[in-house]
Short mmCIF file of N, CA and C in Angstrom, two decimals:
data_model
loop_
_atom_site.label_atom_id
_atom_site.label_comp_id
_atom_site.label_asym_id
_atom_site.label_seq_id
_atom_site.Cartn_x
_atom_site.Cartn_y
_atom_site.Cartn_z
N MET A 1 -10.14 9.21 -30.78
CA MET A 1 -8.74 9.19 -30.35
C MET A 1 -8.69 8.75 -28.98
N SER A 2 -7.90 7.59 -28.67
CA SER A 2 -7.87 7.14 -27.28
C SER A 2 -6.95 7.84 -26.45
N PRO A 3 -7.01 7.85 -25.15
CA PRO A 3 -6.05 8.68 -24.19
C PRO A 3 -4.68 8.02 -24.29
N ASP A 4 -3.87 8.65 -23.92
CA ASP A 4 -2.54 8.25 -23.76
C ASP A 4 -2.06 7.87 -22.39
N TYR A 5 -3.11 7.32 -21.71
CA TYR A 5 -2.83 6.81 -20.22
C TYR A 5 -3.83 5.65 -19.89
N ASN A 6 -3.37 4.86 -18.93
CA ASN A 6 -4.41 3.96 -18.45
C ASN A 6 -4.43 4.12 -16.97
N LEU A 7 -5.71 3.97 -16.37
CA LEU A 7 -6.02 4.21 -14.83
C LEU A 7 -6.63 2.79 -14.62
N VAL A 8 -5.83 2.05 -13.67
CA VAL A 8 -6.39 0.89 -13.24
C VAL A 8 -6.59 0.77 -11.60
N ILE A 9 -7.82 0.36 -11.23
CA ILE A 9 -7.98 0.20 -9.95
C ILE A 9 -8.42 -1.19 -9.58
N HIS A 10 -8.65 -1.69 -8.24
CA HIS A 10 -9.33 -2.78 -7.95
C HIS A 10 -9.91 -2.59 -6.52
N GLY A 11 -10.95 -3.27 -6.39
CA GLY A 11 -11.71 -3.21 -5.15
C GLY A 11 -11.34 -4.20 -3.91
N GLY A 12 -10.12 -4.82 -4.06
CA GLY A 12 -9.48 -5.59 -3.22
C GLY A 12 -10.09 -7.18 -3.41
N ALA A 13 -9.78 -7.90 -2.61
CA ALA A 13 -9.89 -9.47 -2.80
C ALA A 13 -11.50 -9.84 -2.56
N GLY A 14 -12.17 -8.99 -1.80
CA GLY A 14 -13.59 -9.04 -1.51
C GLY A 14 -13.93 -9.93 -0.39
N GLU A 15 -15.26 -9.87 -0.22
CA GLU A 15 -15.86 -10.63 1.13
C GLU A 15 -16.90 -11.24 0.57
N VAL A 16 -17.38 -12.17 1.32
CA VAL A 16 -18.57 -12.94 0.95
C VAL A 16 -19.80 -12.13 0.83
N MET A 17 -19.81 -10.92 1.42
CA MET A 17 -21.05 -10.10 1.17
C MET A 17 -20.97 -9.50 -0.17
N MET A 18 -19.79 -9.30 -0.71
CA MET A 18 -19.70 -8.86 -2.01
C MET A 18 -20.19 -9.89 -3.14
N LEU A 19 -20.39 -11.00 -2.77
CA LEU A 19 -20.91 -11.88 -3.88
C LEU A 19 -22.41 -11.82 -3.90
N ASN A 20 -23.00 -11.08 -3.04
CA ASN A 20 -24.49 -11.05 -3.00
C ASN A 20 -24.89 -10.11 -4.22
N THR A 21 -25.79 -10.62 -5.15
CA THR A 21 -26.13 -9.94 -6.25
C THR A 21 -26.65 -8.45 -6.09
N GLU A 22 -27.40 -8.33 -5.02
CA GLU A 22 -28.09 -6.99 -4.51
C GLU A 22 -26.82 -6.06 -4.43
N VAL A 23 -25.72 -6.51 -4.08
CA VAL A 23 -24.68 -5.47 -3.79
C VAL A 23 -23.80 -5.32 -5.00
N ILE A 24 -23.52 -6.22 -5.81
CA ILE A 24 -22.62 -6.10 -6.97
C ILE A 24 -22.87 -4.86 -7.91
N GLY A 25 -24.20 -4.37 -7.99
CA GLY A 25 -24.33 -3.19 -8.80
C GLY A 25 -23.84 -1.86 -8.00
N VAL A 26 -23.96 -1.78 -6.64
CA VAL A 26 -23.29 -0.89 -6.02
C VAL A 26 -22.05 -0.68 -6.13
N ILE A 27 -21.31 -2.02 -6.01
CA ILE A 27 -19.93 -2.13 -5.85
C ILE A 27 -19.25 -1.51 -7.37
N GLU A 28 -19.98 -2.07 -8.39
CA GLU A 28 -19.61 -1.67 -9.90
C GLU A 28 -19.64 0.04 -9.98
N PHE A 29 -20.71 0.37 -9.33
CA PHE A 29 -21.09 1.92 -9.53
C PHE A 29 -19.90 2.59 -8.79
N SER A 30 -19.45 2.09 -7.66
CA SER A 30 -18.44 2.75 -6.74
C SER A 30 -17.04 2.75 -7.37
N LEU A 31 -16.71 1.63 -8.00
CA LEU A 31 -15.41 1.33 -8.69
C LEU A 31 -15.42 2.27 -9.85
N GLN A 32 -16.68 2.47 -10.74
CA GLN A 32 -16.71 3.29 -11.96
C GLN A 32 -16.45 4.64 -11.40
N THR A 33 -17.07 5.24 -10.17
CA THR A 33 -16.92 6.51 -9.94
C THR A 33 -15.52 6.96 -9.56
N ALA A 34 -14.75 5.93 -8.85
CA ALA A 34 -13.52 6.18 -8.44
C ALA A 34 -12.64 6.10 -9.77
N LEU A 35 -12.89 5.39 -10.69
CA LEU A 35 -12.05 5.47 -12.08
C LEU A 35 -12.33 6.96 -12.75
N THR A 36 -13.82 7.31 -12.67
CA THR A 36 -14.14 8.58 -13.42
C THR A 36 -13.50 9.77 -12.78
N LEU A 37 -13.35 9.79 -11.45
CA LEU A 37 -12.81 10.82 -10.73
C LEU A 37 -11.37 11.11 -10.93
N GLY A 38 -10.73 9.80 -10.91
CA GLY A 38 -9.35 9.94 -11.46
C GLY A 38 -9.01 10.42 -12.62
N THR A 39 -9.75 9.93 -13.60
CA THR A 39 -9.72 10.26 -15.05
C THR A 39 -9.84 11.69 -15.28
N GLN A 40 -10.89 12.16 -14.64
CA GLN A 40 -11.03 13.68 -14.79
C GLN A 40 -9.80 14.45 -14.54
N VAL A 41 -9.25 14.13 -13.53
CA VAL A 41 -7.91 14.68 -13.28
C VAL A 41 -6.95 14.76 -14.33
N LEU A 42 -6.76 13.70 -14.95
CA LEU A 42 -5.81 13.42 -16.04
C LEU A 42 -6.45 14.19 -17.28
N GLN A 43 -7.53 14.29 -17.68
CA GLN A 43 -8.37 14.89 -18.60
C GLN A 43 -7.98 16.36 -18.56
N GLN A 44 -8.06 16.98 -17.30
CA GLN A 44 -7.84 18.37 -17.10
C GLN A 44 -6.41 18.61 -17.19
N GLY A 45 -5.62 17.83 -17.46
CA GLY A 45 -4.06 18.05 -17.39
C GLY A 45 -3.39 17.80 -16.05
N GLY A 46 -3.90 17.33 -15.12
CA GLY A 46 -3.65 17.17 -13.77
C GLY A 46 -2.34 15.93 -13.86
N ARG A 47 -1.62 15.97 -12.74
CA ARG A 47 -0.54 14.94 -12.54
C ARG A 47 -1.19 13.54 -12.22
N SER A 48 -0.46 12.58 -12.67
CA SER A 48 -0.93 11.15 -12.62
C SER A 48 -0.90 10.86 -11.01
N LEU A 49 -0.07 11.56 -10.16
CA LEU A 49 -0.04 11.11 -8.74
C LEU A 49 -1.43 11.58 -8.14
N ASP A 50 -1.76 12.88 -8.68
CA ASP A 50 -3.07 13.40 -8.23
C ASP A 50 -4.31 12.67 -8.67
N ALA A 51 -4.22 12.16 -10.00
CA ALA A 51 -5.25 11.24 -10.23
C ALA A 51 -5.48 9.75 -9.60
N VAL A 52 -4.33 9.31 -9.19
CA VAL A 52 -4.47 8.13 -8.32
C VAL A 52 -4.91 8.47 -6.84
N GLN A 53 -4.35 9.51 -6.42
CA GLN A 53 -4.96 10.00 -5.02
C GLN A 53 -6.57 10.45 -4.98
N ARG A 54 -6.90 10.87 -6.09
CA ARG A 54 -8.42 10.99 -6.22
C ARG A 54 -9.09 9.57 -6.34
N SER A 55 -8.69 8.82 -7.06
CA SER A 55 -9.25 7.55 -7.13
C SER A 55 -9.30 6.76 -5.65
N VAL A 56 -8.07 6.91 -5.21
CA VAL A 56 -7.99 6.09 -3.96
C VAL A 56 -8.93 6.86 -2.67
N GLU A 57 -9.05 8.03 -2.83
CA GLU A 57 -9.83 8.83 -1.84
C GLU A 57 -11.28 8.41 -2.12
N ALA A 58 -11.81 8.21 -3.32
CA ALA A 58 -13.07 7.65 -3.59
C ALA A 58 -13.37 6.36 -2.96
N LEU A 59 -12.49 5.55 -3.04
CA LEU A 59 -12.46 4.19 -2.51
C LEU A 59 -12.43 4.20 -1.04
N GLU A 60 -11.60 4.96 -0.50
CA GLU A 60 -11.64 5.16 1.05
C GLU A 60 -13.00 5.68 1.51
N ASP A 61 -13.56 6.50 0.75
CA ASP A 61 -15.03 7.25 1.22
C ASP A 61 -16.17 6.21 1.03
N CYS A 62 -15.90 4.88 0.52
CA CYS A 62 -16.98 4.11 0.34
C CYS A 62 -16.93 3.02 1.26
N PHE A 63 -17.97 2.82 1.92
CA PHE A 63 -18.03 1.80 2.98
C PHE A 63 -17.77 0.17 2.76
N LEU A 64 -17.94 0.08 1.38
CA LEU A 64 -17.81 -1.18 0.70
C LEU A 64 -16.27 -1.71 0.73
N PHE A 65 -15.33 -0.76 0.68
CA PHE A 65 -14.07 -1.11 0.35
C PHE A 65 -13.15 -0.62 1.83
N ASN A 66 -12.28 -1.43 1.95
CA ASN A 66 -11.38 -1.27 3.11
C ASN A 66 -9.94 -0.71 2.71
N ALA A 67 -10.15 0.43 2.03
CA ALA A 67 -9.03 1.09 1.55
C ALA A 67 -8.32 2.02 2.73
N ASP A 68 -6.91 1.93 2.62
CA ASP A 68 -6.30 2.73 3.82
C ASP A 68 -5.04 3.33 3.13
N THR A 69 -4.58 4.39 3.71
CA THR A 69 -3.37 4.98 3.33
C THR A 69 -2.91 5.39 4.61
N GLN A 70 -1.63 5.33 4.85
CA GLN A 70 -0.84 5.67 6.03
C GLN A 70 0.30 6.56 5.66
N LEU A 71 0.78 7.46 6.62
CA LEU A 71 2.00 8.21 6.28
C LEU A 71 2.64 8.10 7.51
N HIS A 72 3.96 7.65 7.47
CA HIS A 72 4.80 7.32 8.76
C HIS A 72 5.99 8.33 8.41
N ARG A 73 6.16 9.02 9.43
CA ARG A 73 7.42 9.92 9.51
C ARG A 73 8.30 9.69 10.62
N LYS A 74 9.51 10.05 10.34
CA LYS A 74 10.57 9.80 11.43
C LYS A 74 10.71 10.97 12.30
#
């Protein structure tokens, strides 16, 4: 039975460094980890916003990605 949700991420436009075949495996592992962490939230009945946040946090924690979140308050 397939899940009733889709979780999609991307690692950005990339850098020349990311075309290096030695780095590609690490990039793919990092992206899969981010997807897995977000999917676990959904599988445990968590909110979609929490799943997205968990995936983004995983990307932010990885030095290969230039993920950023900002909160601006007035």
